[in-house]
Tab-separated table of C-alpha atoms in Angstrom:
chain	number	residue	atom	x	y	z
O	117	MET	CA	-4.108	47.500	-1.192
O	118	LYS	CA	-4.835	44.425	-3.235
O	119	GLN	CA	-2.232	43.136	-5.435
O	120	GLU	CA	-2.554	44.374	-8.645
O	121	LEU	CA	-2.655	42.293	-11.770
O	122	LEU	CA	-0.114	43.800	-13.968
O	123	LEU	CA	2.007	46.476	-11.785
O	124	SER	CA	1.714	50.185	-12.908
O	125	GLN	CA	5.218	50.354	-11.478
O	126	LYS	CA	8.310	48.103	-11.668
O	127	LYS	CA	10.818	46.936	-8.948
O	128	GLU	CA	13.855	45.865	-10.406
O	129	VAL	CA	14.607	42.463	-9.003
O	130	GLY	CA	15.833	39.466	-10.416
O	131	LEU	CA	15.923	38.197	-13.960
O	132	ASN	CA	14.728	40.445	-16.578
O	133	LEU	CA	12.584	38.806	-18.908
O	134	ASP	CA	11.416	39.788	-22.054
O	135	PRO	CA	7.191	39.991	-21.698
O	136	ARG	CA	7.118	38.263	-24.770
O	137	THR	CA	8.832	35.236	-23.380
O	138	LYS	CA	6.625	35.357	-20.402
O	139	LEU	CA	3.625	35.004	-22.574
O	140	ALA	CA	5.450	32.184	-24.532
O	141	LEU	CA	5.960	30.477	-21.157
O	142	LEU	CA	2.391	31.082	-20.143
O	143	VAL	CA	1.143	29.679	-23.410
O	144	ALA	CA	3.423	26.744	-22.833
O	145	MET	CA	2.070	25.628	-19.523
O	146	ALA	CA	-1.475	26.201	-20.709
O	147	VAL	CA	-0.942	23.699	-23.882
O	148	PHE	CA	1.362	21.185	-22.686
O	149	ILE	CA	0.622	20.605	-18.921
O	150	LEU	CA	-2.984	21.859	-18.265
O	151	THR	CA	-4.345	20.069	-21.267
O	152	GLY	CA	-1.939	17.432	-21.379
O	153	ALA	CA	-0.574	14.471	-19.179
O	154	TYR	CA	2.941	14.480	-17.991
O	155	GLN	CA	4.329	12.123	-20.755
O	156	THR	CA	7.891	12.665	-21.226
O	157	PRO	CA	10.517	14.240	-18.508
O	158	MET	CA	10.601	17.668	-20.555
O	159	HIS	CA	7.161	18.426	-18.864
O	160	TYR	CA	8.572	18.036	-15.692
O	161	ILE	CA	11.299	20.371	-16.639
O	162	LEU	CA	8.406	22.674	-17.941
O	163	ALA	CA	6.787	22.483	-14.449
O	164	ALA	CA	10.013	23.325	-12.529
O	165	VAL	CA	10.613	26.516	-14.602
O	166	PRO	CA	7.881	28.735	-12.728
O	167	PHE	CA	9.795	27.427	-9.444
O	168	ILE	CA	13.227	28.635	-10.905
O	169	LEU	CA	11.730	31.811	-11.829
O	170	LEU	CA	10.480	32.407	-8.516
O	171	ILE	CA	13.599	31.895	-6.831
O	172	MET	CA	15.376	34.261	-9.212
O	173	ALA	CA	12.768	36.795	-8.205
O	174	HIS	CA	13.580	36.525	-4.637
O	175	LYS	CA	9.939	35.329	-3.717
O	176	TRP	CA	11.572	32.574	-1.417
O	177	GLY	CA	8.109	31.949	0.434
O	178	ASN	CA	6.129	31.514	-2.815
O	179	ALA	CA	8.650	29.314	-4.479
O	180	LEU	CA	8.883	27.100	-1.141
O	181	LEU	CA	5.183	26.590	-1.314
O	182	TYR	CA	4.965	25.895	-5.018
O	183	ALA	CA	7.684	23.336	-4.649
O	184	LEU	CA	6.078	21.487	-1.602
O	185	LEU	CA	2.368	21.649	-3.294
O	186	PHE	CA	3.814	20.258	-6.366
O	187	CYS	CA	6.046	17.115	-4.832
O	188	GLY	CA	3.045	16.432	-2.532
O	189	GLY	CA	1.014	16.151	-5.468
O	190	LEU	CA	3.464	14.030	-7.009
O	191	SER	CA	3.932	11.744	-4.260
O	192	LEU	CA	0.160	11.330	-3.784
O	193	GLU	CA	-0.242	10.317	-7.462
O	194	GLN	CA	2.581	7.855	-7.431
O	195	PHE	CA	2.331	6.255	-4.079
O	196	ALA	CA	-1.585	6.684	-3.347
O	197	LEU	CA	-3.247	5.870	-6.390
O	198	PRO	CA	-2.589	2.160	-6.844
O	199	HIS	CA	-3.850	1.517	-3.015
O	200	LEU	CA	-6.957	3.272	-2.883
O	201	SER	CA	-10.363	2.908	-4.727
O	202	GLY	CA	-13.794	4.121	-3.997
O	203	VAL	CA	-15.004	7.786	-2.828
O	204	PRO	CA	-11.956	8.529	-0.592
O	205	GLY	CA	-9.595	7.195	-3.355
O	206	TYR	CA	-11.482	9.198	-6.069
O	207	LEU	CA	-11.194	12.583	-3.853
O	208	ILE	CA	-7.426	11.878	-3.136
O	209	VAL	CA	-6.886	11.361	-6.884
O	210	ALA	CA	-8.648	14.182	-8.056
O	211	ALA	CA	-6.953	16.636	-5.511
O	212	ALA	CA	-3.111	15.309	-6.558
O	213	ASN	CA	-4.495	15.723	-10.031
O	214	ILE	CA	-6.052	19.147	-9.778
O	215	LEU	CA	-2.736	20.069	-7.980
O	216	LEU	CA	-0.137	18.571	-10.614
O	217	HIS	CA	-2.027	20.207	-13.764
O	218	PHE	CA	-3.323	23.695	-12.556
O	219	LEU	CA	-0.465	24.559	-10.320
O	220	PRO	CA	2.347	25.108	-12.693
O	221	GLY	CA	0.024	27.346	-14.780
O	222	ILE	CA	-1.386	29.417	-11.815
O	223	VAL	CA	2.226	29.764	-10.296
O	224	MET	CA	3.467	30.834	-13.811
O	225	GLY	CA	0.474	33.320	-14.345
O	226	TYR	CA	1.551	34.491	-10.659
O	227	PHE	CA	4.860	35.129	-11.885
O	228	VAL	CA	4.097	36.793	-15.039
O	229	VAL	CA	1.364	38.990	-13.206
O	230	THR	CA	3.722	40.115	-10.593
O	231	THR	CA	6.788	41.288	-12.527
O	232	THR	CA	5.364	42.815	-15.595
O	233	THR	CA	3.936	46.052	-15.941
O	234	VAL	CA	1.138	47.294	-18.081
O	235	SER	CA	3.039	49.296	-19.987
O	236	GLU	CA	5.443	46.448	-20.748
O	237	PHE	CA	2.410	44.236	-21.580
O	238	VAL	CA	1.213	46.581	-24.303
O	239	ALA	CA	4.489	47.304	-25.720
O	240	ALA	CA	5.313	43.292	-25.898
O	241	MET	CA	1.977	42.976	-27.670
O	242	GLU	CA	2.489	45.603	-30.081
O	243	ARG	CA	5.978	44.312	-31.057
O	244	LEU	CA	4.317	40.982	-31.795
O	245	HIS	CA	2.230	43.207	-34.200
O	246	LEU	CA	-0.696	42.188	-32.521
O	247	PRO	CA	-3.618	44.164	-33.651
O	248	LYS	CA	-4.795	47.063	-31.468
O	249	GLN	CA	-8.517	45.397	-31.522
O	250	ILE	CA	-6.922	42.740	-29.468
O	251	THR	CA	-4.213	44.376	-27.250
O	252	ILE	CA	-6.254	47.314	-25.985
O	253	PRO	CA	-8.941	44.927	-24.656
O	254	MET	CA	-6.607	42.804	-23.382
O	255	SER	CA	-4.797	45.246	-21.354
O	256	VAL	CA	-8.146	46.633	-20.106
O	257	MET	CA	-9.069	42.957	-19.223
O	258	PHE	CA	-6.179	42.195	-16.899
O	259	ARG	CA	-6.255	45.629	-15.447
O	260	PHE	CA	-9.777	44.901	-14.599
O	261	PHE	CA	-9.950	41.293	-13.286
O	262	PRO	CA	-8.549	42.350	-9.943
O	263	THR	CA	-11.283	45.022	-9.436
O	264	VAL	CA	-14.516	42.516	-10.556
O	265	MET	CA	-12.826	40.359	-7.815
O	266	GLU	CA	-12.629	43.163	-5.117
O	267	GLU	CA	-16.119	44.463	-6.064
O	268	TRP	CA	-17.190	40.736	-5.453
O	269	GLY	CA	-15.620	40.700	-2.202
O	270	ALA	CA	-17.097	43.793	-1.035
O	271	ILE	CA	-20.689	42.858	-1.847
O	272	GLY	CA	-20.054	39.594	0.062
O	273	ASP	CA	-19.027	41.652	3.148
O	274	ALA	CA	-22.140	43.757	2.755
O	275	MET	CA	-24.370	41.027	2.151
O	276	HIS	CA	-22.938	39.363	5.509
O	277	MET	CA	-23.564	42.587	7.222
O	278	ARG	CA	-27.173	42.550	6.198
O	279	GLY	CA	-27.578	38.630	7.247
O	280	ILE	CA	-28.158	37.415	3.794
O	281	LYS	CA	-26.442	34.502	3.558
O	282	TRP	CA	-25.947	31.857	0.897
O	283	ARG	CA	-28.288	29.179	2.238
O	284	GLY	CA	-31.933	29.446	3.124
O	285	SER	CA	-33.019	31.459	0.157
O	286	LYS	CA	-33.544	30.710	-3.133
O	287	ALA	CA	-30.457	30.095	-5.450
O	288	SER	CA	-31.920	32.820	-7.865
O	289	VAL	CA	-32.389	35.549	-5.667
O	290	MET	CA	-28.976	34.809	-4.069
O	291	LEU	CA	-27.597	35.149	-7.578
O	292	GLU	CA	-29.282	38.667	-8.601
O	293	TYR	CA	-28.569	39.957	-4.829
O	294	ARG	CA	-24.433	39.210	-5.593
O	295	LEU	CA	-24.240	39.804	-9.037
O	296	VAL	CA	-26.383	43.009	-9.755
O	297	PRO	CA	-24.541	45.047	-7.436
O	298	MET	CA	-21.218	43.710	-8.536
O	299	MET	CA	-21.996	44.611	-11.867
O	300	MET	CA	-23.307	48.004	-11.328
O	301	CYS	CA	-19.786	48.841	-9.251
O	302	SER	CA	-17.717	47.419	-12.101
O	303	VAL	CA	-19.500	49.117	-14.812
O	304	LYS	CA	-19.145	52.704	-13.080
O	305	ILE	CA	-15.809	51.771	-12.173
O	306	GLY	CA	-15.292	50.997	-16.009
O	307	GLU	CA	-16.458	54.124	-17.122
O	308	GLU	CA	-13.954	55.994	-14.559
O	309	LEU	CA	-11.278	53.586	-16.009
O	310	SER	CA	-12.200	54.402	-19.793
O	311	ALA	CA	-12.032	57.923	-19.060
O	312	ALA	CA	-8.550	57.819	-17.332
O	313	SER	CA	-7.191	55.929	-20.212
O	314	LEU	CA	-8.607	57.890	-22.739
O	315	THR	CA	-6.951	60.957	-21.095
O	316	ARG	CA	-3.702	59.199	-20.967
O	317	GLY	CA	-3.989	58.715	-24.668
O	318	LEU	CA	-5.052	54.993	-25.163
O	319	GLY	CA	-6.395	54.122	-28.692
O	320	GLY	CA	-5.183	57.538	-30.055
O	321	PRO	CA	-4.190	57.988	-33.861
O	322	VAL	CA	-0.702	58.230	-33.358
O	323	LYS	CA	1.568	55.179	-32.460
O	324	ARG	CA	2.301	54.658	-28.987
O	325	THR	CA	5.649	55.249	-27.330
O	326	ASN	CA	6.950	53.922	-23.997
O	327	ILE	CA	10.041	53.842	-22.088
O	328	CYS	CA	10.112	50.203	-21.148
O	329	LYS	CA	13.238	48.068	-21.870
O	330	ILE	CA	12.040	45.253	-23.918
O	331	GLY	CA	14.452	43.046	-26.172
O	332	PHE	CA	15.460	39.576	-26.036
O	333	HIS	CA	18.371	38.693	-23.987
O	334	ILE	CA	20.366	35.648	-23.431
O	335	GLN	CA	17.723	34.298	-20.770
O	336	ASP	CA	15.071	34.784	-23.095
O	337	ILE	CA	16.845	32.538	-26.104
O	338	LEU	CA	17.355	29.976	-23.546
O	339	LEU	CA	13.523	29.945	-22.207
O	340	LEU	CA	12.191	29.987	-25.691
O	341	LEU	CA	14.484	27.391	-26.602
O	342	LEU	CA	13.148	25.458	-23.699
O	343	CYS	CA	9.541	25.623	-24.986
O	344	LEU	CA	10.449	24.771	-28.294
O	345	SER	CA	12.148	21.545	-27.215
O	346	ILE	CA	8.940	20.738	-24.982
O	347	LEU	CA	7.066	21.237	-28.427
O	348	ALA	CA	9.583	18.793	-30.290
O	349	ALA	CA	9.349	16.287	-27.489
O	350	GLN	CA	5.588	16.304	-27.633
O	351	ILE	CA	5.643	15.728	-31.539
O	352	PHE	CA	8.280	12.840	-31.117
O	353	SER	CA	6.160	10.991	-28.315
O	354	VAL	CA	2.997	11.278	-30.647
O	355	PHE	CA	4.843	10.137	-33.519
O	356	GLY	CA	7.757	7.689	-32.661
O	357	GLY	CA	7.675	6.498	-29.151
O	358	LEU	CA	10.973	8.088	-28.711
O	359	ASN	CA	11.706	7.864	-25.177
O	360	LEU	CA	13.548	11.217	-24.465
R	286	MET	CA	-17.959	56.636	-37.017
R	287	ASN	CA	-18.421	53.318	-37.684
R	288	ARG	CA	-14.978	51.953	-36.857
R	289	LEU	CA	-14.276	50.945	-33.318
R	290	GLN	CA	-12.784	53.577	-31.305
R	291	GLY	CA	-10.506	53.295	-28.043
R	292	LYS	CA	-13.951	53.735	-26.134
R	293	ASP	CA	-15.202	50.480	-27.469
R	294	PHE	CA	-12.082	48.695	-27.111
R	295	ILE	CA	-12.160	49.652	-23.331
R	296	ASN	CA	-15.954	48.640	-22.941
R	297	ILE	CA	-14.884	45.289	-24.673
R	298	GLY	CA	-12.018	44.909	-21.984
R	299	ILE	CA	-14.323	45.716	-19.099
R	300	PHE	CA	-17.412	43.468	-20.359
R	301	THR	CA	-15.368	40.374	-21.296
R	302	ALA	CA	-13.755	40.420	-17.690
R	303	ILE	CA	-16.769	40.768	-15.917
R	304	TYR	CA	-18.360	37.743	-18.221
R	305	PHE	CA	-15.276	35.661	-17.901
R	306	VAL	CA	-15.080	36.047	-14.053
R	307	ILE	CA	-18.679	35.122	-13.676
R	308	ILE	CA	-18.639	31.891	-16.036
R	309	PHE	CA	-15.227	30.776	-14.598
R	310	ALA	CA	-16.579	30.477	-11.356
R	311	VAL	CA	-19.746	28.842	-12.736
R	312	GLY	CA	-17.486	26.487	-14.945
R	313	MET	CA	-15.864	25.408	-11.652
R	314	ILE	CA	-18.304	22.747	-11.201
R	315	GLY	CA	-16.878	20.982	-14.106
R	316	PHE	CA	-14.243	19.438	-11.700
R	317	ILE	CA	-17.130	17.023	-10.670
R	318	PRO	CA	-17.409	14.494	-13.740
R	319	ILE	CA	-21.153	14.307	-13.555
R	320	PHE	CA	-21.591	17.972	-14.041
R	321	ILE	CA	-19.478	18.628	-17.107
R	322	PRO	CA	-22.144	18.382	-19.656
R	323	LEU	CA	-24.164	20.954	-16.969
R	324	ILE	CA	-21.767	23.603	-17.886
R	325	SER	CA	-23.422	24.075	-21.500
R	326	VAL	CA	-26.598	25.197	-19.504
R	327	LEU	CA	-25.318	26.973	-16.507
R	328	VAL	CA	-22.738	29.319	-18.676
R	329	PRO	CA	-25.216	30.404	-21.017
R	330	LEU	CA	-27.813	30.781	-18.235
R	331	ILE	CA	-26.045	32.962	-15.568
R	332	GLY	CA	-23.685	34.631	-18.263
R	333	GLY	CA	-26.880	36.091	-19.497
R	334	ILE	CA	-27.128	38.587	-17.017
R	335	PRO	CA	-23.840	40.651	-17.620
R	336	MET	CA	-23.905	40.138	-21.325
R	337	MET	CA	-27.471	41.708	-21.841
R	338	LEU	CA	-26.259	44.685	-20.260
R	339	TYR	CA	-23.035	44.517	-22.694
R	340	PHE	CA	-25.536	43.977	-25.732
R	341	SER	CA	-27.480	47.101	-24.693
R	342	LYS	CA	-24.391	48.928	-25.150
R	343	ILE	CA	-23.103	47.455	-28.239
R	344	LYS	CA	-23.590	49.630	-31.494
R	345	LYS	CA	-20.743	48.860	-33.501
R	346	PHE	CA	-19.617	45.617	-35.450
R	347	GLY	CA	-16.878	43.615	-34.564
R	348	MET	CA	-17.364	43.826	-30.735
R	349	LEU	CA	-18.847	40.433	-30.144
R	350	THR	CA	-16.195	38.693	-32.466
R	351	ILE	CA	-13.284	40.389	-30.296
R	352	THR	CA	-15.112	39.305	-27.061
R	353	GLY	CA	-15.563	35.792	-28.532
R	354	VAL	CA	-11.819	35.643	-29.433
R	355	LEU	CA	-10.638	36.719	-26.021
R	356	VAL	CA	-13.072	34.630	-24.189
R	357	GLY	CA	-11.690	31.553	-26.334
R	358	LEU	CA	-8.028	32.659	-25.482
R	359	LEU	CA	-8.891	32.667	-21.703
R	360	MET	CA	-10.466	29.336	-21.703
R	361	LEU	CA	-6.855	28.011	-23.346
R	362	LEU	CA	-5.348	29.789	-20.459
R	363	THR	CA	-7.631	28.031	-18.134
R	364	GLY	CA	-7.309	24.518	-19.452
R	365	MET	CA	-10.496	24.387	-21.764
R	366	GLY	CA	-8.440	23.628	-24.727
R	367	TYR	CA	-8.149	25.716	-27.788
R	368	TRP	CA	-11.309	24.728	-29.614
R	369	CYS	CA	-12.936	27.421	-27.948
R	370	ILE	CA	-10.822	30.315	-29.726
R	371	PHE	CA	-12.423	28.832	-33.353
R	372	THR	CA	-15.887	28.872	-31.683
R	373	GLY	CA	-15.921	31.923	-29.880
R	374	PHE	CA	-14.424	33.628	-33.155
R	375	LEU	CA	-17.315	32.159	-35.338
R	376	PHE	CA	-20.239	32.387	-33.014
R	377	GLY	CA	-19.109	36.268	-32.214
R	378	LEU	CA	-19.250	36.918	-35.743
R	379	ILE	CA	-22.351	35.229	-36.596
R	380	ALA	CA	-23.746	37.426	-33.538
R	381	ASP	CA	-22.396	40.668	-34.837
R	382	PHE	CA	-23.886	40.011	-38.192
R	383	MET	CA	-27.175	39.294	-36.403
R	384	LEU	CA	-27.306	42.523	-34.431
R	385	LYS	CA	-26.287	44.397	-37.293
R	386	ALA	CA	-29.312	43.253	-39.325
R	387	ALA	CA	-31.394	44.171	-36.349
R	388	ASN	CA	-29.645	47.520	-36.260
R	389	TYR	CA	-28.843	47.403	-32.535
R	390	LYS	CA	-32.421	47.903	-31.371
R	391	LYS	CA	-35.096	45.542	-30.613
R	392	ALA	CA	-34.366	43.822	-27.484
R	393	TRP	CA	-35.794	40.454	-28.468
R	394	SER	CA	-32.794	40.760	-31.156
R	395	GLU	CA	-30.620	40.942	-28.550
R	396	ILE	CA	-32.005	37.738	-26.552
R	397	LEU	CA	-31.774	35.920	-29.930
R	398	THR	CA	-28.483	36.698	-30.763
R	399	TYR	CA	-27.028	35.602	-26.957
R	400	GLY	CA	-28.812	32.342	-27.809
R	401	VAL	CA	-26.727	31.783	-30.967
R	402	TYR	CA	-23.530	33.492	-29.240
R	403	SER	CA	-23.903	31.049	-26.431
R	404	VAL	CA	-23.285	28.326	-28.572
R	405	TRP	CA	-19.485	29.028	-28.447
R	406	THR	CA	-19.418	26.808	-25.179
R	407	VAL	CA	-19.467	23.886	-26.994
R	408	GLY	CA	-15.903	24.191	-27.693
R	409	ALA	CA	-15.177	23.439	-24.444
R	410	PHE	CA	-16.563	19.734	-25.058
R	411	ILE	CA	-15.010	19.336	-28.346
R	412	PRO	CA	-11.844	17.892	-27.293
R	413	ILE	CA	-13.678	15.202	-25.460
R	414	ILE	CA	-15.520	14.287	-28.261
R	415	VAL	CA	-13.183	14.683	-31.624
R	416	THR	CA	-9.913	13.649	-29.815
R	417	ARG	CA	-11.819	11.077	-27.648
R	418	ASP	CA	-8.909	8.390	-27.452
R	419	ALA	CA	-6.282	10.929	-26.507
R	420	TYR	CA	-8.574	12.492	-23.748
R	421	TYR	CA	-9.447	9.138	-22.564
R	422	GLU	CA	-5.660	8.274	-22.207
R	423	LYS	CA	-5.302	11.790	-20.324
R	424	LEU	CA	-7.813	10.818	-17.984
R	425	LEU	CA	-6.614	7.613	-17.273
R	426	SER	CA	-3.320	8.715	-16.199
R	427	GLY	CA	-4.446	11.300	-14.217
R	428	PHE	CA	-7.620	10.481	-12.955
R	429	GLY	CA	-7.650	6.849	-12.907
R	430	GLN	CA	-9.838	4.278	-14.333
R	431	GLU	CA	-13.081	5.052	-12.509
R	432	TYR	CA	-13.190	8.628	-13.360
R	433	ALA	CA	-12.462	7.847	-16.839
R	434	ASP	CA	-14.933	5.487	-17.524
R	435	THR	CA	-17.955	7.470	-15.826
R	436	LEU	CA	-17.222	10.527	-17.851
R	437	MET	CA	-16.891	8.901	-20.979
R	438	GLY	CA	-20.150	7.004	-20.382
R	439	TYR	CA	-22.012	10.306	-20.149
R	440	MET	CA	-20.552	11.735	-23.433
R	441	PRO	CA	-21.169	9.503	-26.314
R	442	ASP	CA	-20.333	10.852	-29.929
R	443	TRP	CA	-23.749	11.909	-30.645
R	444	ILE	CA	-24.103	14.339	-27.630
R	445	LEU	CA	-21.970	17.346	-29.249
R	446	PRO	CA	-25.197	18.551	-31.245
R	447	VAL	CA	-27.298	18.050	-27.954
R	448	LEU	CA	-24.853	20.251	-26.334
R	449	ALA	CA	-25.056	22.681	-28.690
R	450	ILE	CA	-28.806	22.891	-28.802
R	451	ALA	CA	-28.446	22.947	-24.877
R	452	CYS	CA	-26.430	25.876	-25.180
R	453	PHE	CA	-28.745	27.695	-27.688
R	454	VAL	CA	-31.830	27.096	-25.460
R	455	SER	CA	-30.110	28.083	-22.159
R	456	GLY	CA	-28.663	31.316	-24.036
R	457	ILE	CA	-32.333	32.123	-24.747
R	458	ALA	CA	-33.226	31.571	-21.307
R	459	GLY	CA	-30.347	33.398	-20.098
R	460	GLY	CA	-31.247	36.370	-22.420
R	461	VAL	CA	-34.900	36.671	-21.204
R	462	ILE	CA	-33.580	36.399	-17.348
R	463	GLY	CA	-30.596	39.130	-18.108
R	464	ARG	CA	-33.396	41.257	-19.726
R	465	LYS	CA	-35.370	41.223	-16.983
R	466	ILE	CA	-32.788	41.982	-14.358
R	467	PHE	CA	-31.523	44.698	-16.932
R	468	LYS	CA	-34.882	46.526	-17.178
R	469	LYS	CA	-35.550	45.843	-13.027
R	470	HIS	CA	-32.182	47.388	-12.057
R	471	PHE	CA	-29.749	48.822	-14.732
R	472	GLU	CA	-32.454	51.063	-16.365
R	473	ARG	CA	-33.595	52.523	-13.055
R	474	ALA	CA	-29.898	53.397	-11.907
R	475	GLY	CA	-29.138	54.869	-15.235
R	476	ILE	CA	-26.266	52.717	-16.343
R	477	VAL	CA	-27.895	52.052	-19.508
């Protein structure tokens, strides 16, 4: 079975983080690393967080892979950039940059998604007092993304079986052949999802209860402090040139 | 029964997911600097196909606003900056008003509304223009001198309104194409 985005059942392993902390970390990754440059050493600490989290969740293989890719990208950027120029130089630089910028976010997203259940996610958002106009579509979306990807893959396989490839025909026809079946399947699945969720009381008039243990512990406070300090470091480096 | 119900929220989630997967795939060409402005054309164009199906199911106010905000949030999480949340909200809201004014019926109103809605895509370009210097710095440290200069050369300050118009026009085109595909396939299959 394909990996679900947002589990339906939880395995008790490693560090137990409140889903809100994970969300905060994810946003921190997105804001500071994805859209910024590595300005202060604090950014490197932030990038190391997914690595530590993966280790604590006993996902050794993934942690090692992340570390290797990240250090690889780092060394490429530091050592190769001054020496190369032109097309190969540009390609390598682009690759290194993509690695450094997107990897922490992706890995953090992977961590969040494989250690949080849909129930916990919805409960956390309710605690944040986000309106249900936002939380319900969000949880449906996350539940739905892997379905869409799976359909895309299935359609690709079906096309291959019939000998219809990407090359040779006009791009517009290819698009139609791929997108339309995917959407039809997705909508049908969506309707089933809808029925299942409504049966379970999603969107009902009463406040939703759950048995997830959510609450802030010491590890959450530490990680949240880390996020705040990154924010502070960012503000400092913008205003003062203080070298932290 | 005009307030949004659970069923509507689920629909919003489903179609936002489909829409986002498609435009994210399309947006990947943004890795190549020359193609970044092209995003303003391709995203509305190809996004029209799922969106016209979505539009035909929208019968209540507010669904597009929520979609706009959610797509904006996803844009933030995938590195396109936070402006898309504002543009998504703004143009989603305008689109909601437009659909309501047309009473959720006429097909051409859906196409027009989608054109307007598509302008949210400029939100991805705003950081490049508005915080031009900071963006240049980031490019310089990350990508090197050549990339930074090439990209900045393609995006002078006056290009923002041009991109917005491009989004609108491509949105109309995307809406027309989406509508054609919609009639050809979905109505026949009964998904409507």
